[in-house]
Amino acid sequence: MRKLFALILSVVVLVGCSKPKGSEMDRFIDELMGRMTTEEKIGQLNLVTPGGGIPTGSAVSSDVEGKIRDGQVGGIFGVTGPDKVRMTQQIAVEQSRLGIPLLFGSDVIHGYKTVFPIPIGLSCSWDMALMEKTARIAAQEATADGLNWNFSPMVDISRDPRWGRVAEGGGEDPYLGSEIARAMVRGYQGSDLTAANTMMATVKHLALYGAPEGGRDYNTVDMSRIRMFNVYMPPFLAAIDEGAGCVMSAFNDVEGVPASGNHWLLTEILRDTWGFDGFVVSDYTSVNEMVDHGLGDLQAVSALALKAGLDMDMVGEGFLSTLGKSLQEGKVSMADIDKACRRILEAKYKLGLFDDPYRYIDEKRAEIEILSAENRAAARDAAARSFVLLKNEKNTLPLKKGGSIALVGPLANNKNNMLGTWAVSGDPQLSIPVLEGMNNVAGNSVTIRYAKGANISDDPAYAAKINVFGPRIDIDERSPEVMLREAEALASRSDVVVAVIGEASEMSGESSSRSDISLPESQKKLVRALKQTGKPLVLVMMSGRPLTMEEEHQLADAILYTWHPGIEAGNAIADVLFGGYNPSGKLTMTFPRNVGQVPIYYNHRTTGRPNPGDEFQKFRSNYLDVPNSPLYAFGYGLSYTSFDYSDVMLDRTTMGWNDNINVSVDVTNTGSVDGEEVVQLYIYDVVRTITQPVKKLKAFEKVFVKAGETKRVSFSLSVDDLAFYHPDLSFSAEPGEFIVYVGTSSDEVVSASFTLVE
Ligand code: NOJ
């Protein structure tokens, strides 16, 4: 028998973005809408870009100034700098008939000008206070320049490292992803959306955008509802529960209907079930793209989108150019247009724009706060905390501050690739290369000599695809052989080799899917050649995704995975390499051994023919040519110290429906340096009516443990933590046995079991 919970689905209490003085706002908007023409109402639903920033589609808007003057624009993005923002807002406020202020949007994805590590990197810190802080700083900087609406956080779960946008998300786990979504919404929106240094968050891309077939961006998605609701939806629900003001619809279809025109998704689930009361914006021309999806002409798909619950049309102008006609022809109603218009005006009201349309522009604050020493220090700290130590044989790391280091690799003295993807407002030239950072941190005590050793890729055609936003892959004038020989020679006369290698920043991100996710050949050769020198080999790897790197794993003595670390890259890497910061990052995505294992993720459901080991077994679920296990598991990451876990202690072995069960472990730092450990708790639901994941993350805590010290870490589980979505979308737990695992990684745990009884 199964006890049904009141559907979590059905009740969502909106907190962070509570309606400011509801009726006062309603009265204000009623009065304003009473004065608006139909054209002006439709104008509010139009989001334009003059083409600044990064255009992510083929279209950019024309005659933007004229349209603003004519009341045909509700929001704008790609306008940068306080002067331009002020000037643009002035056109709306002073020259349009009703003077309705504009929303100013942007993709402030991992920092504004102070660029933090890419989101997948930040997620590896498992530090929610840190993630909230980085979002807070991003909002403070962006708002000083006049922006009030952020197209972040991207909370798309992804289990496919071929998909380039894994760089922008929090990895593969729905629980961790939900915690991250909450932290980022809190960081951007603060507790008062009208404050001049907070901005409206957009949770994106609803829905399933992270699961395109073949890992190819914008491709078809198809999945069961139990997977959708148990894995892909939770971070959206969490962000909405935290008060996110806006939702962006995805490019892809959901159960055959493009997300931007999907009534079930945008109205029945998002609003009626989850209680979302903000507005929905399309992705870049995703309304128009419904024409390519075969759902009719621009007029038909625009009407479909509006009726589905989409409020604002990004760049495509389908709403602007066709809704008037659709109204006359009875294909949409005035009520449909009013509803969407009201939601946009409410957002402006909640941001305080009707009180002061210029409140977000503050040149003085911009001068003091943007790229301040304090913000840069925060970026350095965040980067160090995002790195994951994957291997460290014979304590190769930390490096001694003495002797000589051969610093080699195409990313070792490189400014152009430190920021990573989606750093629209960042200036790569302000970033700290690794060579500079190592010299800063090591001072004169170490001899650090540099050789490039290899190009990121030797292929000019490939480089051309990557270099769309500036020179990322720079092919040296010297031949690959000459560079390689120089690096080998340098390595041979040094005590240790540090090779900084990996992906250029635009090798991941939007429209940057890869079918082969290994290092480019030029860099593989470099690693092999460096190994030949017999010197201790440290790999510092930068990337926007998990790479396949079995060979590099075998060859290296130590590997520090740094993702794309942001503006303070070099300093943060040097902090960790020289032991100033003891690495504490843990992977938030599984690293496959080869691309054929993809999709590979720790929380896979059970099979009737499992193979628990790595030895091939006939008629079991496994491959002939590769073990089932990944190269590195979700939750994995080493430290310069070591941690021991006690047995799992439970305060009860039988749990009633209204009980909480306390789970604790003692964690001992058994090494000689202080360190932080991410203690992870997973559950396995042994008795169930539908198949379940072999493990599900349900809690974690990052603890600082001094060398030699023991700390008790306790978690409390309620029946909610044991619940899951059933095929009818009810959310409930089922009585029976549960195993609780606690450990340092999803594949290294201690366990105990208890029984849930009715
Ligand atoms: C397309 C991307 O999918 C979306 O995430 C982004 O916010 C928009 N372009 C605007 O730049």
Coordinates of C-alpha atoms and ligand atoms in Angstrom, one line a residue, residues 47 53-57 77 106-107 109 150-152 154 156 165 168 202 204-205 209 217-218 248-251 281-285 314-315 422 424 510, ligand 1:
L47 CA 12.1 41.8 -26.5
G53 CA 26.7 41.2 -26.7
I54 CA 26.5 37.7 -28.2
P55 CA 23.8 37.2 -30.8
T56 CA 22.7 33.6 -30.5
G57 CA 20.6 33.4 -33.6
F77 CA 19.2 43.1 -24.1
S106 CA 21.6 40.3 -20.2
D107 CA 23.3 36.9 -19.8
I109 CA 26.0 33.8 -16.3
N150 CA 19.4 38.4 -15.7
F151 CA 19.0 35.4 -18.1
S152 CA 20.4 33.2 -15.4
M154 CA 20.5 27.9 -16.3
D156 CA 19.2 22.3 -17.0
R165 CA 26.2 23.8 -22.5
E168 CA 26.6 26.6 -18.0
T202 CA 15.4 34.0 -15.1
K204 CA 16.1 28.5 -17.9
H205 CA 15.4 26.6 -20.2
Y209 CA 17.0 21.4 -22.9
D217 CA 22.6 21.4 -29.1
Y218 CA 19.0 22.3 -30.1
M248 CA 12.8 31.1 -20.2
S249 CA 11.2 28.5 -22.5
A250 CA 13.5 26.1 -24.2
F251 CA 14.2 25.7 -27.9
V281 CA 10.2 34.8 -22.0
S282 CA 11.0 32.7 -25.1
D283 CA 14.5 31.8 -26.0
Y284 CA 16.1 33.6 -29.0
T285 CA 13.6 33.4 -31.9
M314 CA 12.7 37.3 -27.7
V315 CA 14.0 38.9 -30.9
W422 CA 29.2 33.0 -21.8
V424 CA 29.5 38.4 -22.4
E510 CA 26.1 27.2 -26.7
Ligands
NOJ1 C1 20.1 31.8 -26.4 C2 20.4 31.0 -25.2 O1 19.9 29.7 -25.3 C3 19.8 31.7 -23.9 O2 20.3 30.9 -22.8 C4 20.2 33.1 -23.8 O3 19.8 33.7 -22.7 C5 19.7 33.8 -25.1 N1 20.3 33.2 -26.3 C6 20.0 35.3 -25.0 O4 21.4 35.5 -25.2

